Amino acid sequence: MVSSFPFSTTQPVRFTHTDPASYVFFPRYFEMIQGVVEDFFTLGLDQDYAELVMRQGYGLPTAHTECDFARPCRLGEQLTFSLYLEKIGRSSMTIVFIGSVDGLERLRAKSVLVAIDLNNEGRPVTIGKELRRKLEDYQNACPPIPDKPGALPG
């Protein structure tokens, strides 16, 4: 389970993430974010993501995503992603990801994940009671989502 909130994970920006100018090529951020989701379930919620998909037939595909890029990331930097649960619905959840290097926000993404039954043509299903409890416990223990840098108080 998570010992600190929000759940965060740090990874190096690798050569495979970058374009010829050594900046992260933007689609690679979405691959990194998927890795953060999988780590969050497995390490943060103690819910093995591979088990969820492969044995339980429970999928969590991204139905919507958006991202604002504040500054580029470069080869060799250590990129930290922090995960906040903004909303938990009947069959979906909205997650905010903040990517930073040395405490400076580089990107902010928001994704809606939908719980689906992989054994029933990918139809949406209600988030199970145990998983919902884990998600709600996490959400309640997390600090509020930080304002975007430079955002006006609202």
PDB file of C-alpha atoms in Angstrom, residues 10-130:
ATOM      1  CA  THR A  10      10.530   8.649 -10.681  1.00  0.00           C
ATOM      2  CA  GLN A  11      12.134   7.437 -13.869  1.00  0.00           C
ATOM      3  CA  PRO A  12      15.003   8.606 -16.002  1.00  0.00           C
ATOM      4  CA  VAL A  13      14.301  10.138 -19.377  1.00  0.00           C
ATOM      5  CA  ARG A  14      15.894   7.554 -21.628  1.00  0.00           C
ATOM      6  CA  PHE A  15      17.247   7.762 -25.166  1.00  0.00           C
ATOM      7  CA  THR A  16      14.239   5.710 -26.324  1.00  0.00           C
ATOM      8  CA  HIS A  17      11.917   8.476 -25.045  1.00  0.00           C
ATOM      9  CA  THR A  18      13.552  11.270 -27.031  1.00  0.00           C
ATOM     10  CA  ASP A  19      13.588  12.791 -30.490  1.00  0.00           C
ATOM     11  CA  PRO A  20      16.824  13.710 -32.324  1.00  0.00           C
ATOM     12  CA  ALA A  21      17.061  16.976 -30.342  1.00  0.00           C
ATOM     13  CA  SER A  22      17.084  14.923 -27.058  1.00  0.00           C
ATOM     14  CA  TYR A  23      13.649  16.180 -25.958  1.00  0.00           C
ATOM     15  CA  VAL A  24      10.947  13.699 -24.934  1.00  0.00           C
ATOM     16  CA  PHE A  25       8.771  12.974 -27.969  1.00  0.00           C
ATOM     17  CA  PHE A  26       5.263  13.737 -26.672  1.00  0.00           C
ATOM     18  CA  PRO A  27       3.610  10.316 -27.299  1.00  0.00           C
ATOM     19  CA  ARG A  28       6.221   8.768 -24.985  1.00  0.00           C
ATOM     20  CA  TYR A  29       4.716  10.680 -22.056  1.00  0.00           C
ATOM     21  CA  PHE A  30       1.500   8.717 -22.522  1.00  0.00           C
ATOM     22  CA  GLU A  31       3.427   5.442 -22.420  1.00  0.00           C
ATOM     23  CA  MET A  32       5.079   6.622 -19.189  1.00  0.00           C
ATOM     24  CA  ILE A  33       1.671   7.569 -17.754  1.00  0.00           C
ATOM     25  CA  GLN A  34       0.338   4.076 -18.474  1.00  0.00           C
ATOM     26  CA  GLY A  35       3.304   2.708 -16.524  1.00  0.00           C
ATOM     27  CA  VAL A  36       2.423   5.018 -13.629  1.00  0.00           C
ATOM     28  CA  VAL A  37      -1.152   3.657 -13.653  1.00  0.00           C
ATOM     29  CA  GLU A  38       0.099   0.074 -13.536  1.00  0.00           C
ATOM     30  CA  ASP A  39       2.554   0.864 -10.719  1.00  0.00           C
ATOM     31  CA  PHE A  40      -0.162   2.735  -8.807  1.00  0.00           C
ATOM     32  CA  PHE A  41      -2.462  -0.289  -8.848  1.00  0.00           C
ATOM     33  CA  THR A  42       0.265  -2.815  -8.077  1.00  0.00           C
ATOM     34  CA  LEU A  43       2.391  -0.863  -5.593  1.00  0.00           C
ATOM     35  CA  GLY A  44       0.033   1.844  -4.374  1.00  0.00           C
ATOM     36  CA  LEU A  45      -3.216  -0.075  -4.002  1.00  0.00           C
ATOM     37  CA  ASP A  46      -1.763  -3.572  -3.511  1.00  0.00           C
ATOM     38  CA  GLN A  47      -3.878  -4.694  -6.487  1.00  0.00           C
ATOM     39  CA  ASP A  48      -1.676  -6.509  -8.986  1.00  0.00           C
ATOM     40  CA  TYR A  49      -2.461  -4.865 -12.330  1.00  0.00           C
ATOM     41  CA  ALA A  50      -1.413  -7.872 -14.421  1.00  0.00           C
ATOM     42  CA  GLU A  51      -3.598 -10.147 -12.270  1.00  0.00           C
ATOM     43  CA  LEU A  52      -6.518  -7.762 -12.724  1.00  0.00           C
ATOM     44  CA  VAL A  53      -6.212  -7.889 -16.506  1.00  0.00           C
ATOM     45  CA  MET A  54      -4.940 -11.392 -17.225  1.00  0.00           C
ATOM     46  CA  ARG A  55      -6.752 -13.489 -14.627  1.00  0.00           C
ATOM     47  CA  GLN A  56      -9.775 -11.425 -13.652  1.00  0.00           C
ATOM     48  CA  GLY A  57     -10.529 -10.131 -17.149  1.00  0.00           C
ATOM     49  CA  TYR A  58     -10.911  -6.605 -15.808  1.00  0.00           C
ATOM     50  CA  GLY A  59      -9.609  -3.816 -18.012  1.00  0.00           C
ATOM     51  CA  LEU A  60      -9.058  -0.116 -17.359  1.00  0.00           C
ATOM     52  CA  PRO A  61      -8.534   1.480 -20.770  1.00  0.00           C
ATOM     53  CA  THR A  62      -8.169   5.216 -21.181  1.00  0.00           C
ATOM     54  CA  ALA A  63     -11.389   6.695 -22.580  1.00  0.00           C
ATOM     55  CA  HIS A  64     -10.173  10.303 -22.606  1.00  0.00           C
ATOM     56  CA  THR A  65      -6.878  12.028 -22.000  1.00  0.00           C
ATOM     57  CA  GLU A  66      -5.541  15.556 -22.198  1.00  0.00           C
ATOM     58  CA  CYS A  67      -2.174  17.043 -21.409  1.00  0.00           C
ATOM     59  CA  ASP A  68      -0.604  20.468 -20.998  1.00  0.00           C
ATOM     60  CA  PHE A  69       3.133  20.701 -21.474  1.00  0.00           C
ATOM     61  CA  ALA A  70       4.775  23.507 -19.482  1.00  0.00           C
ATOM     62  CA  ARG A  71       8.405  22.776 -20.364  1.00  0.00           C
ATOM     63  CA  PRO A  72      10.185  19.999 -22.253  1.00  0.00           C
ATOM     64  CA  CYS A  73      12.026  17.145 -20.598  1.00  0.00           C
ATOM     65  CA  ARG A  74      15.452  16.113 -21.840  1.00  0.00           C
ATOM     66  CA  LEU A  75      17.552  13.000 -22.003  1.00  0.00           C
ATOM     67  CA  GLY A  76      19.056  12.120 -18.622  1.00  0.00           C
ATOM     68  CA  GLU A  77      16.613  14.082 -16.455  1.00  0.00           C
ATOM     69  CA  GLN A  78      14.780  12.357 -13.615  1.00  0.00           C
ATOM     70  CA  LEU A  79      11.040  12.732 -14.241  1.00  0.00           C
ATOM     71  CA  THR A  80       8.712  12.270 -11.269  1.00  0.00           C
ATOM     72  CA  PHE A  81       5.028  11.559 -11.830  1.00  0.00           C
ATOM     73  CA  SER A  82       2.552  12.145  -8.989  1.00  0.00           C
ATOM     74  CA  LEU A  83      -0.930  10.662  -9.247  1.00  0.00           C
ATOM     75  CA  TYR A  84      -4.124  12.230  -7.883  1.00  0.00           C
ATOM     76  CA  LEU A  85      -7.605  10.716  -8.074  1.00  0.00           C
ATOM     77  CA  GLU A  86      -9.899  13.574  -9.015  1.00  0.00           C
ATOM     78  CA  LYS A  87     -13.135  11.589  -9.291  1.00  0.00           C
ATOM     79  CA  ILE A  88     -14.397   8.040  -8.831  1.00  0.00           C
ATOM     80  CA  GLY A  89     -17.574   7.270 -10.762  1.00  0.00           C
ATOM     81  CA  ARG A  90     -19.708   4.151 -11.082  1.00  0.00           C
ATOM     82  CA  SER A  91     -17.512   2.604 -13.784  1.00  0.00           C
ATOM     83  CA  SER A  92     -14.806   5.209 -14.320  1.00  0.00           C
ATOM     84  CA  MET A  93     -12.168   7.252 -12.566  1.00  0.00           C
ATOM     85  CA  THR A  94     -10.515  10.543 -13.428  1.00  0.00           C
ATOM     86  CA  ILE A  95      -6.807  10.735 -12.663  1.00  0.00           C
ATOM     87  CA  VAL A  96      -4.538  13.780 -12.696  1.00  0.00           C
ATOM     88  CA  PHE A  97      -0.839  13.187 -13.337  1.00  0.00           C
ATOM     89  CA  ILE A  98       1.734  15.855 -12.578  1.00  0.00           C
ATOM     90  CA  GLY A  99       5.168  15.326 -14.093  1.00  0.00           C
ATOM     91  CA  SER A 100       8.050  17.287 -12.591  1.00  0.00           C
ATOM     92  CA  VAL A 101      11.825  17.507 -12.672  1.00  0.00           C
ATOM     93  CA  ASP A 102      13.552  18.783  -9.533  1.00  0.00           C
ATOM     94  CA  GLY A 103      10.183  19.999  -8.227  1.00  0.00           C
ATOM     95  CA  LEU A 104       9.413  22.059 -11.339  1.00  0.00           C
ATOM     96  CA  GLU A 105       6.196  21.052 -13.104  1.00  0.00           C
ATOM     97  CA  ARG A 106       6.855  20.021 -16.702  1.00  0.00           C
ATOM     98  CA  LEU A 107       3.477  18.554 -17.639  1.00  0.00           C
ATOM     99  CA  ARG A 108       0.012  17.952 -16.290  1.00  0.00           C
ATOM    100  CA  ALA A 109      -2.273  15.298 -17.735  1.00  0.00           C
ATOM    101  CA  LYS A 110      -5.789  14.182 -16.953  1.00  0.00           C
ATOM    102  CA  SER A 111      -7.153  10.799 -17.984  1.00  0.00           C
ATOM    103  CA  VAL A 112     -10.486   9.063 -17.606  1.00  0.00           C
ATOM    104  CA  LEU A 113     -10.139   5.299 -17.172  1.00  0.00           C
ATOM    105  CA  VAL A 114     -13.179   3.077 -17.637  1.00  0.00           C
ATOM    106  CA  ALA A 115     -13.617  -0.301 -15.945  1.00  0.00           C
ATOM    107  CA  ILE A 116     -14.539  -2.903 -18.551  1.00  0.00           C
ATOM    108  CA  ASP A 117     -15.198  -6.632 -18.710  1.00  0.00           C
ATOM    109  CA  LEU A 118     -12.599  -8.060 -21.090  1.00  0.00           C
ATOM    110  CA  ASN A 119     -14.632 -11.280 -21.329  1.00  0.00           C
ATOM    111  CA  ASN A 120     -17.812  -9.491 -22.435  1.00  0.00           C
ATOM    112  CA  GLU A 121     -16.799  -7.444 -25.491  1.00  0.00           C
ATOM    113  CA  GLY A 122     -15.237  -4.732 -23.341  1.00  0.00           C
ATOM    114  CA  ARG A 123     -18.504  -3.531 -21.884  1.00  0.00           C
ATOM    115  CA  PRO A 124     -18.286  -1.069 -18.971  1.00  0.00           C
ATOM    116  CA  VAL A 125     -18.781  -2.583 -15.525  1.00  0.00           C
ATOM    117  CA  THR A 126     -19.248  -1.159 -12.061  1.00  0.00           C
ATOM    118  CA  ILE A 127     -15.986  -0.754 -10.149  1.00  0.00           C
ATOM    119  CA  GLY A 128     -15.935  -3.626  -7.654  1.00  0.00           C
ATOM    120  CA  LYS A 129     -16.474  -2.969  -3.936  1.00  0.00           C
ATOM    121  CA  GLU A 130     -12.940  -3.876  -2.834  1.00  0.00           C
TER     122      GLU A 130
END
